[in-house]
């Protein structure tokens, strides 16, 4: 207990007030993430930046509108940030398993400050590329660990709500970045360096505040259990859940401890290579995690993040001006519309706060994809109609712009949060930070890929880019239905049961989960009643009939084989 500073907020708050305080710090980190994304929308169209410093465009005579000549350079400067995020998430996930969640948040903040400083002082495209890479590393660290810290401290009944609140602040960061950039665009008639250097430098302020304040917050109790600091974990968990609340904190502590012991015995989990390669057949070195099926979980979170970017949000966020130009608007009107679209996007995230833990992850992904898919097809169609019918350009352009707003609202209410929440929920404690890192890898690949290609797509196929996004939205429906089990209203310790089957299909995962519940009626309620979900020596606890064990007895033995050993009931 002496390792927890007397200034730590855990000594002064408990239950919901403590959770809200943790949520505020997490939201500040996610605010920076959103700000850094939204910032480039205005920076890319500033005259000094595009023409004089980066030299990828020119100004249309008689206007202040930047025309991009070198789309590859523009896309490269923007997308190299996601390469940095990829490096940062892998590095941050690895460090977080060793030194904890709080220290990685502090390290990511410090790295972000260095990257932002380099960006706002850039004197050439080469300089900016290096600065964006450095800044991306800091963002990657924060992205990988903040959702993990949030889900490991929040109750299982409201994980979605708490992470949704953080991503409301994420889009608030996008809005602040856009409107700050819009206001600065008037400095010096639009030709001043201040137009882009100040918005870039502004992100240093929240990062410095985060760097200082995070040291006064509690470490994840689940990580503390993992490294053997059980007294601290029990104390923090007691504060989070309420020490006198019918033994719920102690019950959760016991399950965390037993699952941590179980996972240590369940195969090779701790390297990124083993996690990725685990999906391969045993004959070529796969299957090292046994019935925990880590490789399957890695594939699910990587592709969910890639799909999130290809449904169209990267284009709408970063290239909003180009989208509204395609719809027939230009100049300041296009910039106003892009800013208002960001506000709509931000407000729509409030929907997720109230629906994500009610509808669940799968249903939210369904309705979001349907709304966004229809919106993209209609936006593309009306944009083409505006170009083909100059006499009715205003009407068709307004319709195209309206469906862009509908798309942003649908995304903010559904697909914004879930691909970040799902990875932080489904991985075992032993590799949760690294598992979430794989999700960020998918985000980096998806975002970097789209951001690099979008300038070329808008130039060559114009409004047909919207059709690509619309098609991907509808493609996600069978993918989610078939492959992604529901994580809502299940404890983090129950996720191993959800992925116990060898099958990839969702219906098999749910059937296995239901069978385990039927064979062991105590099992699903154990974490909520002060009993243990698993026994670290024998696998599933309270097994009254023979059932599959989550612990492979021998690495040469098939993980689907039934345990020959009957277990006896234990009490914690």
Coordinates of C-alpha atoms in Angstrom, one line a residue:
X1 CA 0.0 0.0 0.0
X2 CA 2.9 2.3 0.6
X3 CA 3.6 2.3 -3.2
X4 CA 0.4 4.3 -3.8
X5 CA 1.2 8.0 -3.3
X6 CA -0.8 9.8 -0.7
X7 CA -1.7 12.3 -3.4
X8 CA -3.4 9.7 -5.5
X9 CA -7.1 10.4 -6.1
X10 CA -7.9 6.8 -5.2
X11 CA -7.6 7.8 -1.5
X12 CA -10.2 10.6 -1.9
X13 CA -12.8 9.2 -4.3
X14 CA -14.6 5.9 -4.8
X15 CA -17.1 4.2 -7.0
X16 CA -18.7 6.4 -9.7
X17 CA -16.8 9.6 -8.7
X18 CA -13.5 7.7 -9.0
X19 CA -14.6 6.2 -12.3
X20 CA -15.6 9.6 -13.6
X21 CA -12.2 11.0 -12.7
X22 CA -10.4 8.2 -14.5
X23 CA -12.7 8.7 -17.5
X24 CA -11.8 12.4 -17.6
X25 CA -8.1 11.7 -17.8
X26 CA -8.7 9.0 -20.5
X27 CA -10.9 11.5 -22.4
X28 CA -8.1 14.1 -22.3
X29 CA -5.7 11.6 -24.0
X30 CA -8.4 10.7 -26.6
X31 CA -9.1 14.4 -27.1
X32 CA -5.5 14.8 -28.3
X33 CA -5.9 11.9 -30.7
X34 CA -9.0 13.5 -32.2
X35 CA -7.4 16.9 -32.4
X36 CA -4.3 15.6 -34.1
X37 CA -6.5 13.9 -36.8
X38 CA -8.7 16.9 -37.4
X39 CA -5.9 19.4 -37.4
X40 CA -4.5 18.3 -40.8
X41 CA -7.8 19.1 -42.5
X42 CA -7.2 22.8 -42.1
X43 CA -3.4 22.6 -42.3
X44 CA -3.5 21.0 -45.7
X45 CA -5.3 23.9 -47.3
X46 CA -3.2 26.7 -45.7
X47 CA -1.3 28.7 -48.3
X48 CA 2.1 29.0 -46.5
X49 CA 2.1 25.3 -45.6
X50 CA 1.0 23.9 -48.9
X51 CA 2.8 26.3 -51.3
X52 CA 5.8 27.8 -49.5
X53 CA 6.9 25.1 -47.0
X54 CA 5.7 21.7 -48.3
X55 CA 5.5 22.7 -52.0
X56 CA 2.8 20.3 -53.0
X57 CA 0.3 22.9 -54.3
X58 CA -0.4 26.3 -55.7
X59 CA -3.0 29.1 -55.2
X60 CA -5.8 29.7 -57.7
X61 CA -5.2 33.2 -59.1
X62 CA -7.5 35.8 -57.5
X63 CA -8.4 33.5 -54.6
X64 CA -7.0 32.0 -51.4
X65 CA -7.9 28.5 -52.5
X66 CA -5.1 25.9 -52.5
X67 CA -5.0 23.5 -55.4
X68 CA -3.0 20.3 -54.8
X69 CA -0.4 19.4 -57.5
X70 CA 1.4 16.6 -55.8
X71 CA -1.2 14.4 -54.2
X72 CA 1.3 11.7 -53.4
X73 CA 3.4 14.1 -51.3
X74 CA 0.3 15.5 -49.6
X75 CA -1.0 12.1 -48.8
X76 CA 2.4 10.8 -47.7
X77 CA 2.9 13.6 -45.2
X78 CA -0.5 12.9 -43.7
X79 CA -0.3 9.1 -43.8
X80 CA 3.3 8.7 -42.3
X81 CA 1.7 9.7 -39.0
X82 CA -0.1 6.3 -39.1
X83 CA 3.2 4.5 -39.6
X84 CA 4.3 6.3 -36.4
X85 CA 1.1 5.2 -34.7
X86 CA 1.8 1.6 -35.7
X87 CA 5.3 1.7 -34.2
X88 CA 4.0 3.5 -31.1
X89 CA 1.2 1.0 -30.4
X90 CA 3.4 -2.0 -30.6
X91 CA 6.0 -0.3 -28.5
X92 CA 3.4 0.9 -26.0
X93 CA 1.7 -2.4 -25.7
X94 CA 5.0 -4.1 -25.0
X95 CA 6.1 -1.6 -22.4
X96 CA 2.6 -1.5 -20.7
X97 CA 2.8 -5.2 -19.9
X98 CA 6.0 -4.6 -18.1
X99 CA 5.7 -1.2 -16.3
X100 CA 1.9 -0.6 -16.2
X101 CA -0.7 1.5 -17.8
X102 CA 0.0 4.9 -16.1
X103 CA 3.7 5.1 -17.1
X104 CA 2.9 4.4 -20.8
X105 CA 0.2 7.2 -20.8
X106 CA 2.9 9.5 -19.4
X107 CA 5.5 8.3 -21.9
X108 CA 3.0 8.7 -24.8
X109 CA 2.2 12.3 -23.7
X110 CA 5.9 13.2 -23.5
X111 CA 6.6 11.7 -27.0
X112 CA 3.6 13.6 -28.3
X113 CA 4.9 16.9 -27.0
X114 CA 8.2 16.3 -28.8
X115 CA 6.4 15.4 -32.0
X116 CA 4.1 18.4 -31.9
X117 CA 7.1 20.7 -31.2
X118 CA 8.9 19.3 -34.3
X119 CA 5.8 19.7 -36.4
X120 CA 5.1 23.3 -35.6
X121 CA 8.7 24.3 -36.3
X122 CA 8.9 22.4 -39.6
X123 CA 10.8 24.1 -42.5
X124 CA 10.4 21.5 -45.3
X125 CA 8.5 18.4 -46.3
X126 CA 11.3 16.1 -45.1
X127 CA 11.2 17.8 -41.7
X128 CA 7.5 17.5 -41.5
X129 CA 7.5 13.8 -42.5
X130 CA 9.9 13.0 -39.7
X131 CA 7.9 15.2 -37.2
X132 CA 4.7 13.5 -38.1
X133 CA 6.3 10.1 -37.6
X134 CA 7.5 11.0 -34.1
X135 CA 4.1 12.5 -33.2
X136 CA 2.4 9.3 -34.4
X137 CA 4.5 7.2 -32.1
X138 CA 3.2 9.2 -29.1
X139 CA -0.4 8.9 -30.4
X140 CA 0.0 5.1 -30.9
X141 CA 1.1 4.7 -27.3
X142 CA -1.9 6.6 -26.0
X143 CA -4.3 4.9 -28.3
X144 CA -3.2 1.4 -27.3
X145 CA -3.3 1.9 -23.5
X146 CA -6.1 4.4 -22.7
X147 CA -9.0 2.1 -23.8
X148 CA -7.3 -0.8 -21.9
X149 CA -7.0 1.3 -18.7
X150 CA -10.6 2.4 -19.1
X151 CA -12.1 -1.1 -19.6
X152 CA -9.9 -2.6 -16.8
X153 CA -11.3 -0.2 -14.3
X154 CA -14.9 0.2 -15.4
X155 CA -17.7 -2.3 -14.4
X156 CA -18.7 -4.8 -17.1
X157 CA -22.2 -3.3 -17.2
X158 CA -21.0 0.1 -18.4
X159 CA -17.7 -0.4 -20.3
X160 CA -19.4 0.8 -23.5
X161 CA -20.7 3.9 -21.8
X162 CA -17.4 5.0 -20.4
X163 CA -15.4 4.4 -23.6
X164 CA -18.1 6.2 -25.6
X165 CA -17.7 9.3 -23.3
X166 CA -14.0 9.3 -24.1
X167 CA -14.7 9.1 -27.8
X168 CA -17.1 12.0 -27.5
X169 CA -14.1 14.0 -26.4
X170 CA -12.2 12.4 -29.3
X171 CA -14.5 14.1 -31.8
X172 CA -14.7 17.2 -29.7
X173 CA -10.9 17.3 -30.4
X174 CA -11.7 17.1 -34.2
X175 CA -14.2 19.9 -33.9
X176 CA -11.8 22.1 -31.9
X177 CA -9.0 21.5 -34.4
X178 CA -11.2 22.3 -37.4
X179 CA -12.7 25.5 -36.0
X180 CA -9.4 26.7 -34.6
X181 CA -7.8 26.2 -38.0
X182 CA -10.8 27.9 -39.6
X183 CA -10.4 31.0 -37.4
X184 CA -6.6 31.1 -37.9
X185 CA -7.1 31.0 -41.7
X186 CA -8.0 34.7 -41.6
X187 CA -4.6 35.7 -40.1
X188 CA -2.5 37.8 -42.6
X189 CA -5.2 37.4 -45.2
X190 CA -4.6 33.6 -45.2
X191 CA -0.9 33.9 -46.1
X192 CA 0.6 34.0 -42.7
X193 CA 2.6 31.1 -41.1
X194 CA 0.4 31.5 -38.1
X195 CA -2.4 30.0 -40.1
X196 CA -0.9 26.5 -39.7
X197 CA 1.8 26.7 -37.1
X198 CA -0.4 27.8 -34.2
X199 CA -3.0 25.0 -34.6
X200 CA -0.2 22.5 -34.7
X201 CA 1.4 23.9 -31.6
X202 CA -1.9 24.1 -29.7
X203 CA -1.9 20.3 -29.1
X204 CA 1.1 20.7 -26.8
X205 CA -1.1 22.2 -24.0
X206 CA -3.4 19.2 -23.3
X207 CA -0.4 16.9 -23.6
X208 CA 1.6 18.7 -21.0
X209 CA -1.5 18.7 -18.7
X210 CA -2.0 15.0 -19.2
X211 CA 1.7 14.3 -18.6
X212 CA 1.4 16.0 -15.2
X213 CA -2.0 14.9 -13.9
X214 CA -1.8 11.2 -14.9
X215 CA 0.7 10.5 -12.0
X216 CA -2.1 11.2 -9.5
X217 CA -4.3 8.4 -10.8
X218 CA -4.5 4.7 -9.8
X219 CA -2.9 1.9 -11.8
X220 CA -5.1 -0.8 -13.4
X221 CA -6.0 -3.4 -10.6
X222 CA -5.8 -6.1 -13.2
X223 CA -2.2 -5.3 -14.2
X224 CA -1.3 -5.1 -10.5
X225 CA -2.7 -8.6 -10.0
X226 CA -0.7 -9.8 -13.0
X227 CA 2.6 -8.5 -11.5
X228 CA 1.9 -9.8 -8.0
X229 CA 1.0 -6.5 -6.3
X230 CA -2.3 -7.9 -4.9
X231 CA -2.7 -5.7 -1.9
X232 CA -2.7 -2.6 -4.1
X233 CA -5.0 -4.2 -6.6
X234 CA -7.5 -5.2 -3.9
X235 CA -7.5 -1.7 -2.4
X236 CA -8.0 0.0 -5.8
X237 CA -10.7 -2.4 -6.8
X238 CA -12.4 -1.9 -3.5
X239 CA -12.5 1.9 -4.1
X240 CA -13.7 1.4 -7.7
X241 CA -16.6 -1.0 -6.8
X242 CA -17.3 0.1 -3.2
X243 CA -15.6 -1.8 -0.3
X244 CA -18.9 -2.6 1.5
X245 CA -20.9 -3.4 -1.6
X246 CA -21.9 -7.1 -0.8
X247 CA -18.4 -8.4 -1.5
X248 CA -18.5 -7.6 -5.2
X249 CA -15.1 -6.1 -5.2
X250 CA -13.6 -9.1 -3.5
X251 CA -15.5 -11.5 -5.8
X252 CA -14.1 -9.6 -8.9
X253 CA -10.6 -9.6 -7.3
X254 CA -10.7 -13.4 -6.8
X255 CA -11.7 -14.0 -10.4
X256 CA -9.0 -11.7 -11.8
X257 CA -6.4 -13.5 -9.7
X258 CA -7.5 -16.9 -10.7
X259 CA -7.8 -16.1 -14.4
X260 CA -4.3 -14.5 -14.3
X261 CA -3.0 -17.7 -12.9
X262 CA -4.9 -19.8 -15.5
X263 CA -3.6 -17.7 -18.4
X264 CA 0.0 -18.1 -17.3
X265 CA -0.4 -21.9 -17.8
X266 CA -2.3 -21.7 -21.1
X267 CA 0.5 -21.6 -23.6
X268 CA 2.9 -19.1 -25.2
X269 CA 1.1 -15.8 -25.2
X270 CA 3.5 -13.0 -24.6
X271 CA 5.2 -12.2 -27.9
X272 CA 3.6 -10.3 -30.8
X273 CA 4.9 -13.0 -33.1
X274 CA 3.1 -15.8 -31.1
X275 CA -0.1 -13.8 -31.0
X276 CA -0.1 -13.3 -34.7
X277 CA 1.2 -16.7 -35.8
X278 CA -1.2 -18.5 -33.4
X279 CA -3.9 -18.5 -36.0
X280 CA -1.8 -20.9 -38.2
X281 CA -1.9 -24.7 -38.0
X282 CA 0.1 -26.4 -35.3
X283 CA 2.2 -28.2 -38.0
X284 CA 3.9 -24.8 -38.8
X285 CA 4.1 -23.5 -35.2
X286 CA 0.6 -22.1 -34.7
X287 CA -1.9 -22.8 -32.0
X288 CA 0.5 -21.9 -29.2
X289 CA -2.2 -20.4 -27.0
X290 CA -4.3 -23.5 -27.0
X291 CA -8.0 -23.1 -26.4
X292 CA -7.6 -19.4 -25.7
X293 CA -7.4 -18.9 -29.5
X294 CA -5.4 -15.6 -29.3
X295 CA -4.6 -15.7 -33.0
X296 CA -8.3 -15.6 -33.9
X297 CA -8.9 -12.6 -31.6
X298 CA -5.9 -10.8 -33.2
X299 CA -7.4 -11.2 -36.7
X300 CA -10.8 -10.0 -35.6
X301 CA -9.6 -6.8 -34.1
X302 CA -7.2 -6.0 -36.9
X303 CA -9.8 -6.4 -39.6
X304 CA -12.5 -4.5 -37.6
X305 CA -10.2 -1.5 -37.5
X306 CA -9.4 -1.7 -41.2
X307 CA -13.1 -1.9 -42.0
X308 CA -13.7 1.1 -39.8
X309 CA -11.5 3.2 -42.0
X310 CA -12.7 1.9 -45.4
X311 CA -16.4 2.6 -44.6
X312 CA -15.5 6.2 -45.3
X313 CA -14.7 8.1 -42.1
X314 CA -11.1 8.9 -43.0
X315 CA -12.2 10.6 -46.2
X316 CA -15.0 12.5 -44.5
X317 CA -12.8 13.7 -41.6
X318 CA -9.6 14.7 -43.5
X319 CA -10.9 15.5 -46.9
X320 CA -14.2 17.2 -46.0
X321 CA -13.4 20.2 -48.1
X322 CA -12.8 18.1 -51.2
X323 CA -16.1 16.2 -50.6
X324 CA -18.1 19.3 -50.4
X325 CA -16.3 20.6 -53.5
X326 CA -17.5 17.5 -55.3
X327 CA -21.0 18.3 -54.2
X328 CA -20.8 21.7 -55.9
X329 CA -19.7 23.9 -53.0
X330 CA -16.4 25.8 -53.0
X331 CA -14.3 28.2 -50.9
X332 CA -15.5 29.3 -47.5
X333 CA -18.9 27.7 -47.9
X334 CA -17.3 24.3 -48.2
X335 CA -15.2 25.0 -45.1
X336 CA -18.2 26.1 -43.2
X337 CA -20.0 22.9 -44.1
X338 CA -17.1 20.7 -43.2
X339 CA -17.0 22.4 -39.8
X340 CA -20.7 21.9 -39.2
X341 CA -20.4 18.3 -40.3
X342 CA -17.8 17.8 -37.5
X343 CA -20.2 19.3 -35.0
X344 CA -22.9 16.9 -36.1
X345 CA -20.3 14.1 -35.8
X346 CA -19.5 15.1 -32.3
X347 CA -23.1 15.3 -31.1
X348 CA -23.9 11.9 -32.6
X349 CA -21.4 10.2 -30.3
X350 CA -23.7 11.0 -27.4
X351 CA -26.1 8.4 -28.8
X352 CA -23.5 5.7 -28.2
X353 CA -23.3 6.6 -24.5
X354 CA -26.9 5.6 -24.1
X355 CA -27.2 2.8 -26.6
X356 CA -24.0 0.8 -26.7
X357 CA -24.6 -1.1 -23.5
X358 CA -28.3 -1.6 -24.3
X359 CA -28.2 -2.8 -28.0
X360 CA -24.8 -4.4 -27.7
X361 CA -21.8 -4.2 -30.1
X362 CA -23.2 -6.3 -32.9
X363 CA -26.6 -4.6 -33.4
X364 CA -24.9 -1.2 -33.1
X365 CA -22.5 -2.2 -35.9
X366 CA -25.4 -3.4 -38.0
X367 CA -27.6 -0.3 -37.9
X368 CA -24.6 2.0 -38.3
X369 CA -23.4 0.2 -41.4
X370 CA -26.9 0.3 -43.0
X371 CA -27.3 4.0 -42.4
X372 CA -23.8 4.9 -43.6
X373 CA -24.0 2.6 -46.7
X374 CA -27.2 4.2 -47.9
X375 CA -25.8 7.7 -47.1
X376 CA -22.7 7.1 -49.1
X377 CA -24.5 5.9 -52.2
X378 CA -27.0 8.8 -52.1
X379 CA -24.2 11.3 -51.5
X380 CA -22.3 10.1 -54.5
X381 CA -25.4 10.0 -56.7
X382 CA -26.5 13.5 -55.8
X383 CA -22.9 14.8 -56.3
X384 CA -22.9 13.5 -59.8
X385 CA -26.4 14.9 -60.4
X386 CA -25.1 18.4 -59.3
X387 CA -22.3 18.2 -61.8
X388 CA -24.5 16.9 -64.6
X389 CA -27.3 19.5 -64.0
X390 CA -25.8 22.9 -63.5
X391 CA -29.3 24.5 -63.4
X392 CA -30.2 22.5 -60.3
X393 CA -26.7 22.4 -58.8
X394 CA -27.8 24.0 -55.6
X395 CA -30.5 21.5 -54.9
X396 CA -28.5 18.4 -55.7
X397 CA -25.5 19.8 -53.9
X398 CA -27.5 20.4 -50.8
X399 CA -28.9 16.8 -50.9
X400 CA -25.3 15.4 -51.3
X401 CA -24.1 17.5 -48.4
X402 CA -27.1 16.4 -46.2
X403 CA -26.3 12.7 -46.6
X404 CA -22.6 13.4 -45.7
X405 CA -24.0 14.8 -42.4
X406 CA -26.2 11.6 -42.0
X407 CA -23.1 9.4 -42.6
X408 CA -21.1 11.3 -39.9
X409 CA -24.0 10.9 -37.4
X410 CA -24.3 7.2 -38.1
X411 CA -20.6 6.7 -37.7
X412 CA -20.3 8.7 -34.5
X413 CA -23.2 6.7 -32.9
X414 CA -21.8 3.3 -33.8
X415 CA -18.6 2.5 -35.6
X416 CA -16.5 5.2 -34.0
X417 CA -16.3 3.6 -30.6
X418 CA -16.8 -0.2 -31.0
X419 CA -13.6 -1.0 -32.9
X420 CA -11.6 0.6 -30.1
X421 CA -13.7 -0.9 -27.3
X422 CA -13.9 -4.5 -28.7
X423 CA -10.1 -5.2 -28.6
X424 CA -9.8 -3.8 -25.0
X425 CA -12.6 -6.3 -24.0
X426 CA -11.8 -9.6 -25.6
X427 CA -8.1 -10.3 -24.9
X428 CA -6.9 -12.2 -21.8
X429 CA -5.3 -10.2 -19.0
X430 CA -1.8 -11.5 -19.8
X431 CA -1.8 -9.9 -23.2
X432 CA -4.5 -7.3 -23.0
X433 CA -2.3 -4.3 -23.8
X434 CA -0.6 -6.2 -26.6
X435 CA -3.9 -7.4 -27.9
X436 CA -5.2 -3.9 -28.0
X437 CA -2.0 -2.9 -29.8
X438 CA -3.0 -5.3 -32.6
X439 CA -6.2 -3.4 -32.9
X440 CA -4.3 -0.1 -33.3
X441 CA -2.1 -1.8 -35.9
X442 CA -5.3 -2.5 -37.9
X443 CA -6.3 1.2 -37.5
X444 CA -2.9 2.4 -38.6
X445 CA -2.9 0.1 -41.7
X446 CA -6.5 1.0 -42.6
X447 CA -6.0 4.7 -42.0
X448 CA -2.6 5.0 -43.6
X449 CA -3.8 3.1 -46.6
X450 CA -7.0 5.2 -47.1
X451 CA -5.3 8.5 -46.4
X452 CA -2.6 7.7 -48.9
X453 CA -5.0 6.7 -51.7
X454 CA -7.8 9.1 -51.1
X455 CA -6.3 12.2 -52.9
X456 CA -5.7 10.0 -55.9
X457 CA -9.2 8.5 -55.7
X458 CA -10.9 11.9 -55.4
X459 CA -8.9 13.1 -58.4
X460 CA -9.5 10.1 -60.7
X461 CA -12.9 8.7 -59.8
X462 CA -14.4 11.8 -58.0
X463 CA -17.8 11.0 -56.5
X464 CA -17.5 7.3 -57.3
X465 CA -15.2 7.2 -54.2
X466 CA -18.5 7.4 -52.2
X467 CA -19.7 4.2 -53.9
X468 CA -16.6 2.4 -52.7
X469 CA -17.3 3.4 -49.2
X470 CA -21.0 2.5 -49.5
X471 CA -20.1 -1.0 -50.8
X472 CA -17.7 -1.6 -47.9
X473 CA -20.4 -0.6 -45.4
X474 CA -22.7 -3.3 -46.7
X475 CA -19.9 -5.8 -46.9
X476 CA -19.4 -5.4 -43.1
X477 CA -22.9 -6.8 -42.4
X478 CA -22.2 -10.5 -43.1
X479 CA -18.7 -10.3 -41.7
X480 CA -19.9 -9.0 -38.3
X481 CA -22.8 -11.4 -38.3
X482 CA -20.7 -14.5 -39.0
X483 CA -17.4 -13.8 -37.1
X484 CA -17.8 -11.4 -34.2
X485 CA -19.2 -12.7 -30.9
X486 CA -21.1 -10.3 -28.7
X487 CA -19.0 -8.9 -25.8
X488 CA -21.6 -6.7 -24.2
X489 CA -22.7 -7.4 -20.6
X490 CA -20.0 -10.0 -20.2
X491 CA -17.1 -9.6 -17.7
X492 CA -13.5 -9.5 -19.0
X493 CA -12.9 -12.8 -17.2
X494 CA -15.7 -14.5 -19.2
X495 CA -14.2 -13.7 -22.6
X496 CA -12.0 -16.8 -22.5
X497 CA -15.2 -18.9 -22.4
X498 CA -16.6 -17.0 -25.4
X499 CA -13.6 -18.0 -27.5
X500 CA -13.2 -21.5 -26.2
X501 CA -14.5 -23.2 -29.3
X502 CA -12.1 -24.1 -32.2
X503 CA -14.6 -22.7 -34.7
X504 CA -14.4 -19.2 -36.1
X505 CA -18.2 -18.9 -36.5
X506 CA -20.1 -16.7 -34.1
X507 CA -22.9 -19.2 -33.7
X508 CA -20.5 -21.9 -32.6
X509 CA -18.9 -19.5 -30.1
X510 CA -22.3 -18.7 -28.6
X511 CA -23.4 -22.3 -28.6
X512 CA -20.2 -23.3 -26.7
X513 CA -20.7 -20.5 -24.3
X514 CA -24.4 -21.6 -23.8
X515 CA -23.3 -25.2 -23.3
X516 CA -20.8 -24.3 -20.6
X517 CA -23.5 -22.2 -18.9
X518 CA -26.0 -25.1 -19.0
X519 CA -23.4 -27.7 -17.8
X520 CA -22.2 -25.3 -15.1
X521 CA -25.0 -23.0 -14.0
X522 CA -22.8 -21.5 -11.3
X523 CA -20.1 -20.5 -13.9
X524 CA -21.6 -17.4 -15.5
X525 CA -22.8 -16.0 -12.2
X526 CA -19.5 -16.7 -10.3
X527 CA -17.8 -13.4 -11.0
X528 CA -20.8 -11.5 -9.7
X529 CA -21.3 -13.6 -6.6
X530 CA -17.9 -14.0 -5.0
X531 CA -17.0 -17.3 -6.6
X532 CA -14.4 -18.1 -9.2
X533 CA -15.0 -18.6 -12.9
X534 CA -11.9 -20.8 -13.3
X535 CA -9.5 -22.7 -11.2
X536 CA -5.9 -22.1 -12.0
X537 CA -5.0 -25.7 -11.7
X538 CA -7.9 -27.5 -13.4
X539 CA -9.5 -25.1 -15.8
X540 CA -13.2 -24.6 -15.6
X541 CA -14.5 -24.6 -12.1
X542 CA -17.6 -26.2 -10.7
X543 CA -17.7 -28.6 -13.7
X544 CA -20.4 -31.1 -12.8
X545 CA -20.1 -33.0 -16.1
X546 CA -17.2 -33.5 -18.4
X547 CA -16.6 -30.4 -20.4
X548 CA -13.8 -28.7 -22.3
X549 CA -11.0 -27.3 -20.2
X550 CA -9.5 -23.9 -21.0
X551 CA -6.1 -25.2 -19.9
X552 CA -4.3 -27.5 -22.3
X553 CA -2.9 -30.4 -20.2
X554 CA -0.1 -31.0 -22.7
X555 CA 1.0 -29.0 -25.7
X556 CA 0.8 -32.2 -27.8
X557 CA -2.8 -32.7 -26.8
X558 CA -5.6 -31.2 -28.8
X559 CA -7.2 -28.3 -27.0
X560 CA -10.6 -29.6 -27.9
X561 CA -10.2 -32.8 -26.1
X562 CA -12.2 -33.3 -23.0
X563 CA -10.5 -33.3 -19.7
X564 CA -10.4 -36.7 -18.0
X565 CA -10.2 -35.1 -14.6
X566 CA -13.3 -34.2 -12.7
X567 CA -12.9 -31.1 -10.6
X568 CA -14.3 -30.5 -7.3
X569 CA -16.0 -27.4 -6.1
X570 CA -13.9 -24.8 -4.3
X571 CA -14.8 -21.8 -2.3
X572 CA -12.7 -18.6 -2.4

